């Protein structure tokens, strides 16, 4: 009992050490669990939302549309739980200029269901539900009416499908039609699209460096009123996928098994079958056209024959009348009355030659008959010409049918291809990677500080330990005094750390996340396993340090322990050997130098602890500086142009005329810009539509005219980059990179995320959904967005015009021979403000789809999520620095109580004692800061490897002011600690402190 009371008394006396260990553990556990918990809560709530709304696991697209036969084949694939055939149509409408939207049919099989936020779901034809972004931009509300116009591409698709005989009802009908939606619409509800959780009302609305949609808006309509039997896509749910977290590798493996089966069995067969359906439908149309033409020609021929027969009868009647009159006249000249009567009763018989001669004579003598015969002959001639022409046309159609219908291609995609999904996942993964890296530093500092504190605590009880061991107490029992002390401090600190880690920090992060994404049903959750392991990690580290300190003392005999520890033998420090310097140092300076360098363990612990905390602060500020300069570097240094204008293909000429007529452009470059995808090749052949198994990235494909390849360098800074050690990269000379016809130039932001380098093979998907395998000729320095530059010749080589036809955007062979330059990169005159205003005015023009001012983008670029995490890390690093300095300062004082008492006996005033002790701490702090600043820059330089995000490359930069802030903050913490240490120095009693232990 006395042993326990003494242990409790010892714990109470060491309350400062207890608080220090508890605080370090609290901060470490909070950092370890907090960022993880915030990301996990977001992951879990999003996963629940996706399951509730039935977000598809797999989506199948086809360049020829999908038929009922395709849908039936997908249902038979092993592992497929549900299949939903979907119809959509792109439309345009007037909203302060021309805007585009996708009319999306709400599926009836529970897949990709929009989440109702306001109003009700549409139920009948003409009713639609819109997103909150549309409500915000348009100013409309529930009950408002809207008229839309189907895009010309949609009508072209319908015509093409009719011509090719696409089959959608069954495998033999050939009567398919492209989807068509009502055009007179009424808004009845506001919904959230599960494929895009971006928050249009949050501050992330200004973060426009990545777009997740090809059209401006999405309208959701019921099946009522939707016509057309051709499906634009098929969405699938995979058995067992809902039981897995959509962000885990197990989910990806489950879905990959089904996509592999589709690629291996259904895809090839249905591509061939679908093309054969189109061929059969085309042949059937030709046969039907020939039969219809033959029927029409037969009817026309019958009509001509009837008219000619009537004409001949009329002429024959005249011939007979003339022949009878001639016979009667002959009889009257030499016969009697009986002969006359006989001649009048019979018609004279004429031979065929005479009759034909008489016909020709009669027709020639009559203008009316002559004209009638000419008309009949002309009609017969025209009919014969039409027959020959039609037959020739049909034969040409038969010959051209196989070449005019392209090979059908399927694209099998998973959730990774959804821009909204991949953006959310990459944001959370990057933040979580920071949460996994920084706790390592906290753990190392916690172990160092625990070793220092517990070693001093055990050393103070040296004689007491010897007494207990001499009385027969076991060494484990004696060591338990300190092990339980450290364990209790870790458990209390860890428990408080869990509260902060699973409640405080996640609540802060989720507030920031909800400003970027809409997450219905978001709630804070506790992970028992991760929380327990977090505490256990720090418990093991601190207990290991405590055990080491106990073993170092208790391995001696009780007699040796009960005697005071012999002071260390005197020795010279290196500075003493430098006589010119040492001789010029005062007495107190020499004492300070000896105290700093003779006690190497204290030197290492103090300098190491301060350096670690300073490095954390520098690292946090490095993230802030890097993010702050991303917009300026990209839109002012890399992009040399001031304005990018994009239009529809049909409005490209009008757009260029409009910009040229305004007189603001000093130089320009016409290009073609398409939204596409870049996938790392190697997971399949170049035709594989499956992406995501090796990584996929949404890109902006920029095709440059062949005659102006050299002008690209005037609009965009072309600098080759190469991968370096630890995620760093080397940047080549400006202007040393040229675009040619041997490959594409990939942006560094995309190349870094996918591990692409010069010489790699990648799969590119253009705006028409056509895929091709391309060679990467170089990687260009690029920080925001994912641009891929390709020459006009190489583009034509990659994307054959025959493959550019699909159910969404169909081109004729004539149109596809030359690219339409639908965008312009231009340099403008005037100030940044005038350039921004000009870009805004261009967007109001009907021929302009999008106008982007680089000056506006440079000023408005923000990445608030990373800024919030930076603030959190800097705050926690500052708290750690304060605790470390407090622990080291108290340990320093406790080790030197007799020394301080001696100084007081020698006549030192309190302020002089303060100065004597604090000067050493300040020097050690300065040394730690000097070491921590470059260490922080080194750690910050590796952030590129940790922050691997789509459309962003973190070119780490630390501004001089950040170094100053980190140094000043650490020194300020040191001064603050002095305010706590000085009263301790004042309370030292020289008489009791200098009493001999004996």
mmCIF file with all atom_site columns, N, CA, C and O in Angstrom, residues 356-394:
data_model
loop_
_atom_site.group_PDB
_atom_site.id
_atom_site.type_symbol
_atom_site.label_atom_id
_atom_site.label_alt_id
_atom_site.label_comp_id
_atom_site.label_asym_id
_atom_site.label_entity_id
_atom_site.label_seq_id
_atom_site.pdbx_PDB_ins_code
_atom_site.Cartn_x
_atom_site.Cartn_y
_atom_site.Cartn_z
_atom_site.occupancy
_atom_site.B_iso_or_equiv
_atom_site.pdbx_formal_charge
_atom_site.auth_seq_id
_atom_site.auth_comp_id
_atom_site.auth_asym_id
_atom_site.auth_atom_id
_atom_site.pdbx_PDB_model_num
ATOM 1   N N  . UNK A 1 356 ? -49.492 0.732  -142.132 1.00 0.00 ? 356 UNK A N  1
ATOM 2   C CA . UNK A 1 356 ? -48.504 1.531  -141.408 1.00 0.00 ? 356 UNK A CA 1
ATOM 3   C C  . UNK A 1 356 ? -48.216 2.831  -142.149 1.00 0.00 ? 356 UNK A C  1
ATOM 4   O O  . UNK A 1 356 ? -48.053 3.890  -141.547 1.00 0.00 ? 356 UNK A O  1
ATOM 5   N N  . UNK A 1 357 ? -48.199 2.715  -143.487 1.00 0.00 ? 357 UNK A N  1
ATOM 6   C CA . UNK A 1 357 ? -47.948 3.927  -144.280 1.00 0.00 ? 357 UNK A CA 1
ATOM 7   C C  . UNK A 1 357 ? -49.069 4.935  -144.085 1.00 0.00 ? 357 UNK A C  1
ATOM 8   O O  . UNK A 1 357 ? -48.842 6.143  -143.944 1.00 0.00 ? 357 UNK A O  1
ATOM 9   N N  . UNK A 1 358 ? -50.278 4.398  -144.047 1.00 0.00 ? 358 UNK A N  1
ATOM 10  C CA . UNK A 1 358 ? -51.433 5.277  -143.845 1.00 0.00 ? 358 UNK A CA 1
ATOM 11  C C  . UNK A 1 358 ? -51.398 5.903  -142.439 1.00 0.00 ? 358 UNK A C  1
ATOM 12  O O  . UNK A 1 358 ? -51.746 7.067  -142.266 1.00 0.00 ? 358 UNK A O  1
ATOM 13  N N  . UNK A 1 359 ? -50.965 5.136  -141.470 1.00 0.00 ? 359 UNK A N  1
ATOM 14  C CA . UNK A 1 359 ? -50.872 5.688  -140.100 1.00 0.00 ? 359 UNK A CA 1
ATOM 15  C C  . UNK A 1 359 ? -49.905 6.874  -140.072 1.00 0.00 ? 359 UNK A C  1
ATOM 16  O O  . UNK A 1 359 ? -50.198 7.924  -139.506 1.00 0.00 ? 359 UNK A O  1
ATOM 17  N N  . UNK A 1 360 ? -48.734 6.666  -140.638 1.00 0.00 ? 360 UNK A N  1
ATOM 18  C CA . UNK A 1 360 ? -47.734 7.732  -140.629 1.00 0.00 ? 360 UNK A CA 1
ATOM 19  C C  . UNK A 1 360 ? -48.233 8.965  -141.381 1.00 0.00 ? 360 UNK A C  1
ATOM 20  O O  . UNK A 1 360 ? -47.984 10.098 -140.968 1.00 0.00 ? 360 UNK A O  1
ATOM 21  N N  . UNK A 1 361 ? -48.957 8.673  -142.502 1.00 0.00 ? 361 UNK A N  1
ATOM 22  C CA . UNK A 1 361 ? -49.478 9.798  -143.284 1.00 0.00 ? 361 UNK A CA 1
ATOM 23  C C  . UNK A 1 361 ? -50.528 10.563 -142.489 1.00 0.00 ? 361 UNK A C  1
ATOM 24  O O  . UNK A 1 361 ? -50.536 11.803 -142.475 1.00 0.00 ? 361 UNK A O  1
ATOM 25  N N  . UNK A 1 362 ? -51.369 9.837  -141.806 1.00 0.00 ? 362 UNK A N  1
ATOM 26  C CA . UNK A 1 362 ? -52.431 10.483 -141.024 1.00 0.00 ? 362 UNK A CA 1
ATOM 27  C C  . UNK A 1 362 ? -51.839 11.262 -139.857 1.00 0.00 ? 362 UNK A C  1
ATOM 28  O O  . UNK A 1 362 ? -52.247 12.397 -139.573 1.00 0.00 ? 362 UNK A O  1
ATOM 29  N N  . UNK A 1 363 ? -50.841 10.668 -139.164 1.00 0.00 ? 363 UNK A N  1
ATOM 30  C CA . UNK A 1 363 ? -50.234 11.368 -138.015 1.00 0.00 ? 363 UNK A CA 1
ATOM 31  C C  . UNK A 1 363 ? -49.504 12.617 -138.476 1.00 0.00 ? 363 UNK A C  1
ATOM 32  O O  . UNK A 1 363 ? -49.592 13.680 -137.857 1.00 0.00 ? 363 UNK A O  1
ATOM 33  N N  . UNK A 1 364 ? -48.797 12.484 -139.615 1.00 0.00 ? 364 UNK A N  1
ATOM 34  C CA . UNK A 1 364 ? -48.051 13.639 -140.104 1.00 0.00 ? 364 UNK A CA 1
ATOM 35  C C  . UNK A 1 364 ? -48.982 14.750 -140.571 1.00 0.00 ? 364 UNK A C  1
ATOM 36  O O  . UNK A 1 364 ? -48.650 15.932 -140.477 1.00 0.00 ? 364 UNK A O  1
ATOM 37  N N  . UNK A 1 365 ? -50.173 14.358 -141.060 1.00 0.00 ? 365 UNK A N  1
ATOM 38  C CA . UNK A 1 365 ? -51.116 15.369 -141.548 1.00 0.00 ? 365 UNK A CA 1
ATOM 39  C C  . UNK A 1 365 ? -51.853 16.065 -140.422 1.00 0.00 ? 365 UNK A C  1
ATOM 40  O O  . UNK A 1 365 ? -52.442 17.129 -140.629 1.00 0.00 ? 365 UNK A O  1
ATOM 41  N N  . UNK A 1 366 ? -51.793 15.476 -139.214 1.00 0.00 ? 366 UNK A N  1
ATOM 42  C CA . UNK A 1 366 ? -52.542 16.068 -138.089 1.00 0.00 ? 366 UNK A CA 1
ATOM 43  C C  . UNK A 1 366 ? -51.586 16.586 -137.024 1.00 0.00 ? 366 UNK A C  1
ATOM 44  O O  . UNK A 1 366 ? -50.848 15.788 -136.401 1.00 0.00 ? 366 UNK A O  1
ATOM 45  N N  . UNK A 1 367 ? -51.536 17.901 -136.779 1.00 0.00 ? 367 UNK A N  1
ATOM 46  C CA . UNK A 1 367 ? -50.655 18.438 -135.723 1.00 0.00 ? 367 UNK A CA 1
ATOM 47  C C  . UNK A 1 367 ? -50.984 17.877 -134.340 1.00 0.00 ? 367 UNK A C  1
ATOM 48  O O  . UNK A 1 367 ? -50.085 17.640 -133.525 1.00 0.00 ? 367 UNK A O  1
ATOM 49  N N  . UNK A 1 368 ? -52.277 17.647 -134.092 1.00 0.00 ? 368 UNK A N  1
ATOM 50  C CA . UNK A 1 368 ? -52.663 17.140 -132.782 1.00 0.00 ? 368 UNK A CA 1
ATOM 51  C C  . UNK A 1 368 ? -52.113 15.731 -132.560 1.00 0.00 ? 368 UNK A C  1
ATOM 52  O O  . UNK A 1 368 ? -51.586 15.390 -131.491 1.00 0.00 ? 368 UNK A O  1
ATOM 53  N N  . UNK A 1 369 ? -52.248 14.893 -133.597 1.00 0.00 ? 369 UNK A N  1
ATOM 54  C CA . UNK A 1 369 ? -51.730 13.525 -133.459 1.00 0.00 ? 369 UNK A CA 1
ATOM 55  C C  . UNK A 1 369 ? -50.210 13.499 -133.380 1.00 0.00 ? 369 UNK A C  1
ATOM 56  O O  . UNK A 1 369 ? -49.609 12.694 -132.646 1.00 0.00 ? 369 UNK A O  1
ATOM 57  N N  . UNK A 1 370 ? -49.602 14.397 -134.145 1.00 0.00 ? 370 UNK A N  1
ATOM 58  C CA . UNK A 1 370 ? -48.127 14.473 -134.092 1.00 0.00 ? 370 UNK A CA 1
ATOM 59  C C  . UNK A 1 370 ? -47.656 14.821 -132.687 1.00 0.00 ? 370 UNK A C  1
ATOM 60  O O  . UNK A 1 370 ? -46.710 14.222 -132.142 1.00 0.00 ? 370 UNK A O  1
ATOM 61  N N  . UNK A 1 371 ? -48.308 15.799 -132.082 1.00 0.00 ? 371 UNK A N  1
ATOM 62  C CA . UNK A 1 371 ? -47.933 16.208 -130.710 1.00 0.00 ? 371 UNK A CA 1
ATOM 63  C C  . UNK A 1 371 ? -48.193 15.096 -129.710 1.00 0.00 ? 371 UNK A C  1
ATOM 64  O O  . UNK A 1 371 ? -47.369 14.834 -128.806 1.00 0.00 ? 371 UNK A O  1
ATOM 65  N N  . UNK A 1 372 ? -49.320 14.391 -129.864 1.00 0.00 ? 372 UNK A N  1
ATOM 66  C CA . UNK A 1 372 ? -49.644 13.294 -128.949 1.00 0.00 ? 372 UNK A CA 1
ATOM 67  C C  . UNK A 1 372 ? -48.606 12.191 -129.040 1.00 0.00 ? 372 UNK A C  1
ATOM 68  O O  . UNK A 1 372 ? -48.165 11.617 -128.031 1.00 0.00 ? 372 UNK A O  1
ATOM 69  N N  . UNK A 1 373 ? -48.151 11.859 -130.282 1.00 0.00 ? 373 UNK A N  1
ATOM 70  C CA . UNK A 1 373 ? -47.142 10.813 -130.427 1.00 0.00 ? 373 UNK A CA 1
ATOM 71  C C  . UNK A 1 373 ? -45.814 11.233 -129.807 1.00 0.00 ? 373 UNK A C  1
ATOM 72  O O  . UNK A 1 373 ? -45.115 10.437 -129.169 1.00 0.00 ? 373 UNK A O  1
ATOM 73  N N  . UNK A 1 374 ? -45.454 12.490 -130.022 1.00 0.00 ? 374 UNK A N  1
ATOM 74  C CA . UNK A 1 374 ? -44.201 12.976 -129.429 1.00 0.00 ? 374 UNK A CA 1
ATOM 75  C C  . UNK A 1 374 ? -44.234 12.886 -127.905 1.00 0.00 ? 374 UNK A C  1
ATOM 76  O O  . UNK A 1 374 ? -43.243 12.541 -127.248 1.00 0.00 ? 374 UNK A O  1
ATOM 77  N N  . UNK A 1 375 ? -45.363 13.243 -127.321 1.00 0.00 ? 375 UNK A N  1
ATOM 78  C CA . UNK A 1 375 ? -45.495 13.176 -125.862 1.00 0.00 ? 375 UNK A CA 1
ATOM 79  C C  . UNK A 1 375 ? -45.361 11.734 -125.351 1.00 0.00 ? 375 UNK A C  1
ATOM 80  O O  . UNK A 1 375 ? -44.724 11.472 -124.331 1.00 0.00 ? 375 UNK A O  1
ATOM 81  N N  . UNK A 1 376 ? -45.978 10.815 -126.078 1.00 0.00 ? 376 UNK A N  1
ATOM 82  C CA . UNK A 1 376 ? -45.860 9.412  -125.672 1.00 0.00 ? 376 UNK A CA 1
ATOM 83  C C  . UNK A 1 376 ? -44.423 8.922  -125.791 1.00 0.00 ? 376 UNK A C  1
ATOM 84  O O  . UNK A 1 376 ? -43.898 8.235  -124.903 1.00 0.00 ? 376 UNK A O  1
ATOM 85  N N  . UNK A 1 377 ? -43.741 9.281  -126.888 1.00 0.00 ? 377 UNK A N  1
ATOM 86  C CA . UNK A 1 377 ? -42.344 8.861  -127.060 1.00 0.00 ? 377 UNK A CA 1
ATOM 87  C C  . UNK A 1 377 ? -41.443 9.487  -125.996 1.00 0.00 ? 377 UNK A C  1
ATOM 88  O O  . UNK A 1 377 ? -40.518 8.838  -125.478 1.00 0.00 ? 377 UNK A O  1
ATOM 89  N N  . UNK A 1 378 ? -41.698 10.759 -125.690 1.00 0.00 ? 378 UNK A N  1
ATOM 90  C CA . UNK A 1 378 ? -40.882 11.442 -124.667 1.00 0.00 ? 378 UNK A CA 1
ATOM 91  C C  . UNK A 1 378 ? -41.084 10.826 -123.285 1.00 0.00 ? 378 UNK A C  1
ATOM 92  O O  . UNK A 1 378 ? -40.147 10.627 -122.527 1.00 0.00 ? 378 UNK A O  1
ATOM 93  N N  . UNK A 1 379 ? -42.334 10.488 -122.961 1.00 0.00 ? 379 UNK A N  1
ATOM 94  C CA . UNK A 1 379 ? -42.621 9.867  -121.668 1.00 0.00 ? 379 UNK A CA 1
ATOM 95  C C  . UNK A 1 379 ? -41.933 8.516  -121.555 1.00 0.00 ? 379 UNK A C  1
ATOM 96  O O  . UNK A 1 379 ? -41.371 8.157  -120.510 1.00 0.00 ? 379 UNK A O  1
ATOM 97  N N  . UNK A 1 380 ? -41.956 7.752  -122.667 1.00 0.00 ? 380 UNK A N  1
ATOM 98  C CA . UNK A 1 380 ? -41.284 6.446  -122.632 1.00 0.00 ? 380 UNK A CA 1
ATOM 99  C C  . UNK A 1 380 ? -39.776 6.600  -122.469 1.00 0.00 ? 380 UNK A C  1
ATOM 100 O O  . UNK A 1 380 ? -39.127 5.859  -121.728 1.00 0.00 ? 380 UNK A O  1
ATOM 101 N N  . UNK A 1 381 ? -39.225 7.603  -123.153 1.00 0.00 ? 381 UNK A N  1
ATOM 102 C CA . UNK A 1 381 ? -37.777 7.846  -123.054 1.00 0.00 ? 381 UNK A CA 1
ATOM 103 C C  . UNK A 1 381 ? -37.378 8.239  -121.631 1.00 0.00 ? 381 UNK A C  1
ATOM 104 O O  . UNK A 1 381 ? -36.383 7.755  -121.084 1.00 0.00 ? 381 UNK A O  1
ATOM 105 N N  . UNK A 1 382 ? -38.141 9.133  -121.034 1.00 0.00 ? 382 UNK A N  1
ATOM 106 C CA . UNK A 1 382 ? -37.848 9.549  -119.665 1.00 0.00 ? 382 UNK A CA 1
ATOM 107 C C  . UNK A 1 382 ? -37.968 8.382  -118.690 1.00 0.00 ? 382 UNK A C  1
ATOM 108 O O  . UNK A 1 382 ? -37.158 8.237  -117.770 1.00 0.00 ? 382 UNK A O  1
ATOM 109 N N  . UNK A 1 383 ? -38.970 7.558  -118.889 1.00 0.00 ? 383 UNK A N  1
ATOM 110 C CA . UNK A 1 383 ? -39.135 6.407  -118.008 1.00 0.00 ? 383 UNK A CA 1
ATOM 111 C C  . UNK A 1 383 ? -37.946 5.457  -118.119 1.00 0.00 ? 383 UNK A C  1
ATOM 112 O O  . UNK A 1 383 ? -37.443 4.944  -117.124 1.00 0.00 ? 383 UNK A O  1
ATOM 113 N N  . UNK A 1 384 ? -37.496 5.239  -119.347 1.00 0.00 ? 384 UNK A N  1
ATOM 114 C CA . UNK A 1 384 ? -36.341 4.367  -119.545 1.00 0.00 ? 384 UNK A CA 1
ATOM 115 C C  . UNK A 1 384 ? -35.089 4.938  -118.871 1.00 0.00 ? 384 UNK A C  1
ATOM 116 O O  . UNK A 1 384 ? -34.289 4.216  -118.276 1.00 0.00 ? 384 UNK A O  1
ATOM 117 N N  . UNK A 1 385 ? -34.911 6.262  -118.992 1.00 0.00 ? 385 UNK A N  1
ATOM 118 C CA . UNK A 1 385 ? -33.756 6.902  -118.355 1.00 0.00 ? 385 UNK A CA 1
ATOM 119 C C  . UNK A 1 385 ? -33.839 6.784  -116.833 1.00 0.00 ? 385 UNK A C  1
ATOM 120 O O  . UNK A 1 385 ? -32.839 6.529  -116.157 1.00 0.00 ? 385 UNK A O  1
ATOM 121 N N  . UNK A 1 386 ? -35.039 6.971  -116.294 1.00 0.00 ? 386 UNK A N  1
ATOM 122 C CA . UNK A 1 386 ? -35.218 6.847  -114.840 1.00 0.00 ? 386 UNK A CA 1
ATOM 123 C C  . UNK A 1 386 ? -34.940 5.429  -114.379 1.00 0.00 ? 386 UNK A C  1
ATOM 124 O O  . UNK A 1 386 ? -34.338 5.209  -113.329 1.00 0.00 ? 386 UNK A O  1
ATOM 125 N N  . UNK A 1 387 ? -35.380 4.447  -115.143 1.00 0.00 ? 387 UNK A N  1
ATOM 126 C CA . UNK A 1 387 ? -35.101 3.068  -114.793 1.00 0.00 ? 387 UNK A CA 1
ATOM 127 C C  . UNK A 1 387 ? -33.599 2.811  -114.731 1.00 0.00 ? 387 UNK A C  1
ATOM 128 O O  . UNK A 1 387 ? -33.078 2.224  -113.775 1.00 0.00 ? 387 UNK A O  1
ATOM 129 N N  . UNK A 1 388 ? -32.900 3.274  -115.760 1.00 0.00 ? 388 UNK A N  1
ATOM 130 C CA . UNK A 1 388 ? -31.459 3.037  -115.815 1.00 0.00 ? 388 UNK A CA 1
ATOM 131 C C  . UNK A 1 388 ? -30.741 3.760  -114.675 1.00 0.00 ? 388 UNK A C  1
ATOM 132 O O  . UNK A 1 388 ? -29.825 3.220  -114.034 1.00 0.00 ? 388 UNK A O  1
ATOM 133 N N  . UNK A 1 389 ? -31.144 5.012  -114.424 1.00 0.00 ? 389 UNK A N  1
ATOM 134 C CA . UNK A 1 389 ? -30.503 5.789  -113.354 1.00 0.00 ? 389 UNK A CA 1
ATOM 135 C C  . UNK A 1 389 ? -30.745 5.168  -111.988 1.00 0.00 ? 389 UNK A C  1
ATOM 136 O O  . UNK A 1 389 ? -29.834 5.055  -111.161 1.00 0.00 ? 389 UNK A O  1
ATOM 137 N N  . UNK A 1 390 ? -31.991 4.776  -111.755 1.00 0.00 ? 390 UNK A N  1
ATOM 138 C CA . UNK A 1 390 ? -32.324 4.167  -110.460 1.00 0.00 ? 390 UNK A CA 1
ATOM 139 C C  . UNK A 1 390 ? -31.571 2.865  -110.254 1.00 0.00 ? 390 UNK A C  1
ATOM 140 O O  . UNK A 1 390 ? -31.038 2.591  -109.176 1.00 0.00 ? 390 UNK A O  1
ATOM 141 N N  . UNK A 1 391 ? -31.503 2.064  -111.283 1.00 0.00 ? 391 UNK A N  1
ATOM 142 C CA . UNK A 1 391 ? -30.786 0.791  -111.174 1.00 0.00 ? 391 UNK A CA 1
ATOM 143 C C  . UNK A 1 391 ? -29.295 1.028  -110.895 1.00 0.00 ? 391 UNK A C  1
ATOM 144 O O  . UNK A 1 391 ? -28.680 0.333  -110.095 1.00 0.00 ? 391 UNK A O  1
ATOM 145 N N  . UNK A 1 392 ? -28.735 2.043  -111.579 1.00 0.00 ? 392 UNK A N  1
ATOM 146 C CA . UNK A 1 392 ? -27.330 2.368  -111.347 1.00 0.00 ? 392 UNK A CA 1
ATOM 147 C C  . UNK A 1 392 ? -27.113 2.866  -109.914 1.00 0.00 ? 392 UNK A C  1
ATOM 148 O O  . UNK A 1 392 ? -26.129 2.505  -109.250 1.00 0.00 ? 392 UNK A O  1
ATOM 149 N N  . UNK A 1 393 ? -28.035 3.690  -109.437 1.00 0.00 ? 393 UNK A N  1
ATOM 150 C CA . UNK A 1 393 ? -27.923 4.206  -108.066 1.00 0.00 ? 393 UNK A CA 1
ATOM 151 C C  . UNK A 1 393 ? -28.002 3.081  -107.051 1.00 0.00 ? 393 UNK A C  1
ATOM 152 O O  . UNK A 1 393 ? -27.226 3.023  -106.091 1.00 0.00 ? 393 UNK A O  1
ATOM 153 N N  . UNK A 1 394 ? -28.933 2.180  -107.235 1.00 0.00 ? 394 UNK A N  1
ATOM 154 C CA . UNK A 1 394 ? -29.085 1.067  -106.299 1.00 0.00 ? 394 UNK A CA 1
ATOM 155 C C  . UNK A 1 394 ? -27.873 0.152  -106.335 1.00 0.00 ? 394 UNK A C  1
ATOM 156 O O  . UNK A 1 394 ? -27.429 -0.349 -105.289 1.00 0.00 ? 394 UNK A O  1
#
